[in-house]
Amino acid sequence: QQSNEIMLQAIIVDDGSSDHSQTIAKHYTMLYPDIFEYHRKTNGGLSDARNYGVRFAKGTYLMFLDSDDYICERAISSLVELYNQTQASVVVGNLKIVDHQTGEVVRNSIQLPCSYYFFNSLKDLYACREIVEMDLNGIAWNKLIEKNFLLENNLFFDIGMFFEDDIWSYKVYCCKPKIAVSSIPTYIYR
């Protein structure tokens, strides 16, 4: 459930799944046709699926969500509010890690003394112990990123590689974005 003030577009890219994903995705597109879009393509891997989905994005921001994870209530509205305050090209939320099998919390979100942090550079971010402890830098998910920043800097995912999130993240940071990090938990990683 997100704020009514924010128009959402959820792009589901089915990268050739052989399970019941297609049925589930089509169900959501029928229930919420103004929000959900379903696109099926030949299997090309995670990077290819993300790049494919970006082509259909109509909004100002992008956020990647892996199929086995989920976002917290008000995640997107919280990140957009922080973007509006800071105009950071990359806005990162706090996260909780949950065991996929048992549902047990492996790591709660890191408690931060401030509601958010703002950084003009990656060097500044790495100088902040609390943020380094959050371990958020080698991931593509849990980040709200300006679509124009991504497109202008050609920040697409490299296809056919392992650890594509690490490579993508470093490419993003090499473009010297302003970065805001929220203390609010926005993402559940399983």
Short mmCIF file of C-alpha atoms in Angstrom, two decimals:
data_model
loop_
_atom_site.label_atom_id
_atom_site.label_comp_id
_atom_site.label_asym_id
_atom_site.label_seq_id
_atom_site.Cartn_x
_atom_site.Cartn_y
_atom_site.Cartn_z
CA GLN A 1 0.00 0.00 0.00
CA GLN A 2 1.54 3.29 -1.09
CA SER A 3 0.44 6.91 -0.87
CA ASN A 4 -2.25 8.03 -3.30
CA GLU A 5 -0.17 11.13 -4.01
CA ILE A 6 2.40 9.09 -5.95
CA MET A 7 1.57 7.52 -9.27
CA LEU A 8 3.10 4.07 -9.40
CA GLN A 9 4.01 1.93 -12.37
CA ALA A 10 5.04 -1.62 -11.49
CA ILE A 11 6.72 -3.33 -14.43
CA ILE A 12 6.83 -7.09 -14.11
CA VAL A 13 9.36 -8.69 -16.44
CA ASP A 14 8.86 -12.44 -16.78
CA ASP A 15 12.21 -13.67 -18.01
CA GLY A 16 10.92 -16.97 -19.35
CA SER A 17 9.79 -18.48 -16.06
CA SER A 18 8.39 -22.01 -16.12
CA ASP A 19 6.41 -21.81 -12.89
CA HIS A 20 3.10 -20.02 -12.18
CA SER A 21 4.62 -16.52 -12.25
CA GLN A 22 2.77 -15.62 -15.44
CA THR A 23 -0.63 -16.44 -13.90
CA ILE A 24 0.15 -14.45 -10.75
CA ALA A 25 1.46 -11.46 -12.70
CA LYS A 26 -1.50 -11.39 -15.05
CA HIS A 27 -3.84 -11.56 -12.05
CA TYR A 28 -2.29 -8.36 -10.64
CA THR A 29 -2.43 -6.61 -14.01
CA MET A 30 -6.14 -7.37 -14.16
CA LEU A 31 -6.76 -6.23 -10.57
CA TYR A 32 -4.67 -3.06 -10.87
CA PRO A 33 -4.36 -2.20 -14.59
CA ASP A 34 -3.32 1.39 -13.84
CA ILE A 35 -0.31 0.20 -11.84
CA PHE A 36 0.90 -3.20 -13.06
CA GLU A 37 2.33 -3.99 -16.49
CA TYR A 38 3.34 -7.51 -17.48
CA HIS A 39 6.03 -8.21 -20.08
CA ARG A 40 7.23 -11.68 -20.99
CA LYS A 41 10.51 -12.23 -22.80
CA THR A 42 12.95 -14.98 -23.62
CA ASN A 43 15.26 -15.85 -20.75
CA GLY A 44 18.31 -13.61 -20.78
CA GLY A 45 19.16 -13.39 -17.10
CA LEU A 46 18.60 -10.80 -14.39
CA SER A 47 20.56 -7.99 -16.06
CA ASP A 48 18.74 -8.42 -19.36
CA ALA A 49 15.36 -8.44 -17.59
CA ARG A 50 16.15 -5.22 -15.71
CA ASN A 51 17.38 -3.47 -18.84
CA TYR A 52 14.27 -4.64 -20.69
CA GLY A 53 11.98 -3.25 -17.98
CA VAL A 54 13.68 0.16 -18.00
CA ARG A 55 12.49 0.61 -21.60
CA PHE A 56 8.87 0.67 -20.40
CA ALA A 57 9.37 3.02 -17.43
CA LYS A 58 7.39 6.25 -17.74
CA GLY A 59 8.13 7.85 -14.38
CA THR A 60 10.79 10.10 -12.92
CA TYR A 61 12.36 7.43 -10.73
CA LEU A 62 13.22 3.76 -10.98
CA MET A 63 13.44 1.11 -8.27
CA PHE A 64 14.39 -2.52 -8.79
CA LEU A 65 12.73 -5.25 -6.75
CA ASP A 66 13.97 -8.83 -6.91
CA SER A 67 11.29 -11.48 -7.27
CA ASP A 68 11.88 -13.11 -3.87
CA ASP A 69 12.02 -9.86 -1.87
CA TYR A 70 9.39 -7.30 -0.93
CA ILE A 71 9.13 -3.66 0.06
CA CYS A 72 7.80 -2.23 3.30
CA GLU A 73 4.60 -0.26 3.57
CA ARG A 74 5.20 3.35 2.46
CA ALA A 75 8.64 2.42 1.08
CA ILE A 76 8.30 4.29 -2.18
CA SER A 77 6.55 7.32 -0.72
CA SER A 78 9.27 7.57 1.97
CA LEU A 79 12.03 7.44 -0.63
CA VAL A 80 10.26 9.98 -2.86
CA GLU A 81 9.81 12.33 0.12
CA LEU A 82 13.55 12.10 0.80
CA TYR A 83 14.28 12.75 -2.88
CA ASN A 84 12.07 15.86 -2.73
CA GLN A 85 14.00 17.08 0.33
CA THR A 86 17.48 16.41 -1.04
CA GLN A 87 17.27 16.17 -4.86
CA ALA A 88 19.75 13.29 -4.61
CA SER A 89 20.10 11.23 -7.79
CA VAL A 90 20.23 8.07 -5.67
CA VAL A 91 18.04 7.59 -2.60
CA VAL A 92 18.65 4.47 -0.51
CA GLY A 93 16.42 2.97 2.16
CA ASN A 94 17.27 0.92 5.20
CA LEU A 95 16.71 -2.83 4.98
CA LYS A 96 15.91 -5.92 6.97
CA ILE A 97 17.23 -9.37 6.06
CA VAL A 98 14.89 -12.34 6.54
CA ASP A 99 15.65 -16.03 6.07
CA HIS A 100 13.84 -17.16 2.91
CA GLN A 101 12.97 -20.59 4.31
CA THR A 102 12.02 -19.85 7.92
CA GLY A 103 10.95 -16.20 7.78
CA GLU A 104 13.19 -15.49 10.77
CA VAL A 105 14.88 -12.10 10.91
CA VAL A 106 18.58 -12.57 10.19
CA ARG A 107 19.40 -8.88 10.55
CA ASN A 108 17.12 -6.06 11.60
CA SER A 109 17.47 -2.68 9.98
CA ILE A 110 20.40 -0.68 11.32
CA GLN A 111 19.37 1.94 13.87
CA LEU A 112 20.65 5.33 12.75
CA PRO A 113 20.89 8.46 14.92
CA CYS A 114 19.54 10.68 12.12
CA SER A 115 16.41 10.37 9.99
CA TYR A 116 18.61 10.54 6.88
CA TYR A 117 22.12 11.20 5.67
CA PHE A 118 23.12 13.18 2.58
CA PHE A 119 26.40 12.71 0.72
CA ASN A 120 27.95 14.71 -2.11
CA SER A 121 30.32 11.88 -2.96
CA LEU A 122 30.98 8.19 -2.50
CA LYS A 123 34.08 9.13 -0.50
CA ASP A 124 31.88 10.98 2.00
CA LEU A 125 29.52 8.01 2.19
CA TYR A 126 32.37 5.59 2.93
CA ALA A 127 33.61 7.92 5.68
CA CYS A 128 30.33 7.42 7.58
CA ARG A 129 30.59 4.33 9.80
CA GLU A 130 26.83 3.93 10.30
CA ILE A 131 26.17 3.82 6.57
CA VAL A 132 29.05 1.44 5.87
CA GLU A 133 27.56 -0.92 8.49
CA MET A 134 24.29 -0.94 6.53
CA ASP A 135 26.17 -2.68 3.68
CA LEU A 136 24.04 -1.14 0.92
CA ASN A 137 26.51 -0.30 -1.79
CA GLY A 138 26.87 -3.40 -4.00
CA ILE A 139 23.14 -3.77 -4.65
CA ALA A 140 20.73 -2.42 -7.23
CA TRP A 141 17.56 -3.06 -5.25
CA ASN A 142 16.43 -0.77 -2.42
CA LYS A 143 17.52 2.31 -4.33
CA LEU A 144 15.33 4.96 -5.88
CA ILE A 145 17.31 6.34 -8.80
CA GLU A 146 16.46 9.21 -11.12
CA LYS A 147 15.55 7.73 -14.49
CA ASN A 148 17.21 10.59 -16.37
CA PHE A 149 20.43 10.11 -14.38
CA LEU A 150 20.41 6.44 -15.34
CA LEU A 151 19.70 7.11 -19.03
CA GLU A 152 22.05 10.10 -19.43
CA ASN A 153 24.92 8.07 -17.96
CA ASN A 154 24.03 4.87 -19.84
CA LEU A 155 23.79 2.98 -16.55
CA PHE A 156 22.45 -0.32 -17.82
CA PHE A 157 23.32 -3.71 -16.38
CA ASP A 158 26.08 -5.73 -17.99
CA ILE A 159 24.64 -8.95 -19.42
CA GLY A 160 26.08 -12.41 -18.84
CA MET A 161 27.94 -11.67 -15.62
CA PHE A 162 27.79 -12.76 -12.03
CA PHE A 163 27.60 -10.02 -9.38
CA GLU A 164 26.00 -7.63 -11.85
CA ASP A 165 24.69 -5.49 -8.97
CA ASP A 166 28.25 -4.82 -7.76
CA ILE A 167 29.41 -3.73 -11.20
CA TRP A 168 26.27 -1.63 -11.79
CA SER A 169 26.62 0.08 -8.39
CA TYR A 170 30.21 1.08 -9.05
CA LYS A 171 29.27 2.40 -12.48
CA VAL A 172 26.54 4.49 -10.81
CA TYR A 173 28.92 5.85 -8.18
CA CYS A 174 31.57 6.68 -10.81
CA CYS A 175 29.03 9.16 -12.24
CA LYS A 176 29.26 11.09 -8.96
CA PRO A 177 25.62 11.20 -7.89
CA LYS A 178 24.40 12.95 -4.81
CA ILE A 179 23.28 10.19 -2.43
CA ALA A 180 20.66 10.27 0.34
CA VAL A 181 20.26 7.37 2.77
CA SER A 182 17.11 7.00 4.85
CA SER A 183 16.93 5.47 8.30
CA ILE A 184 13.44 4.18 7.46
CA PRO A 185 13.29 0.46 6.60
CA THR A 186 12.01 0.17 3.03
CA TYR A 187 13.14 -3.25 1.81
CA ILE A 188 12.94 -6.84 3.04
CA TYR A 189 15.70 -8.97 1.56
CA ARG A 190 15.11 -12.71 1.66
#
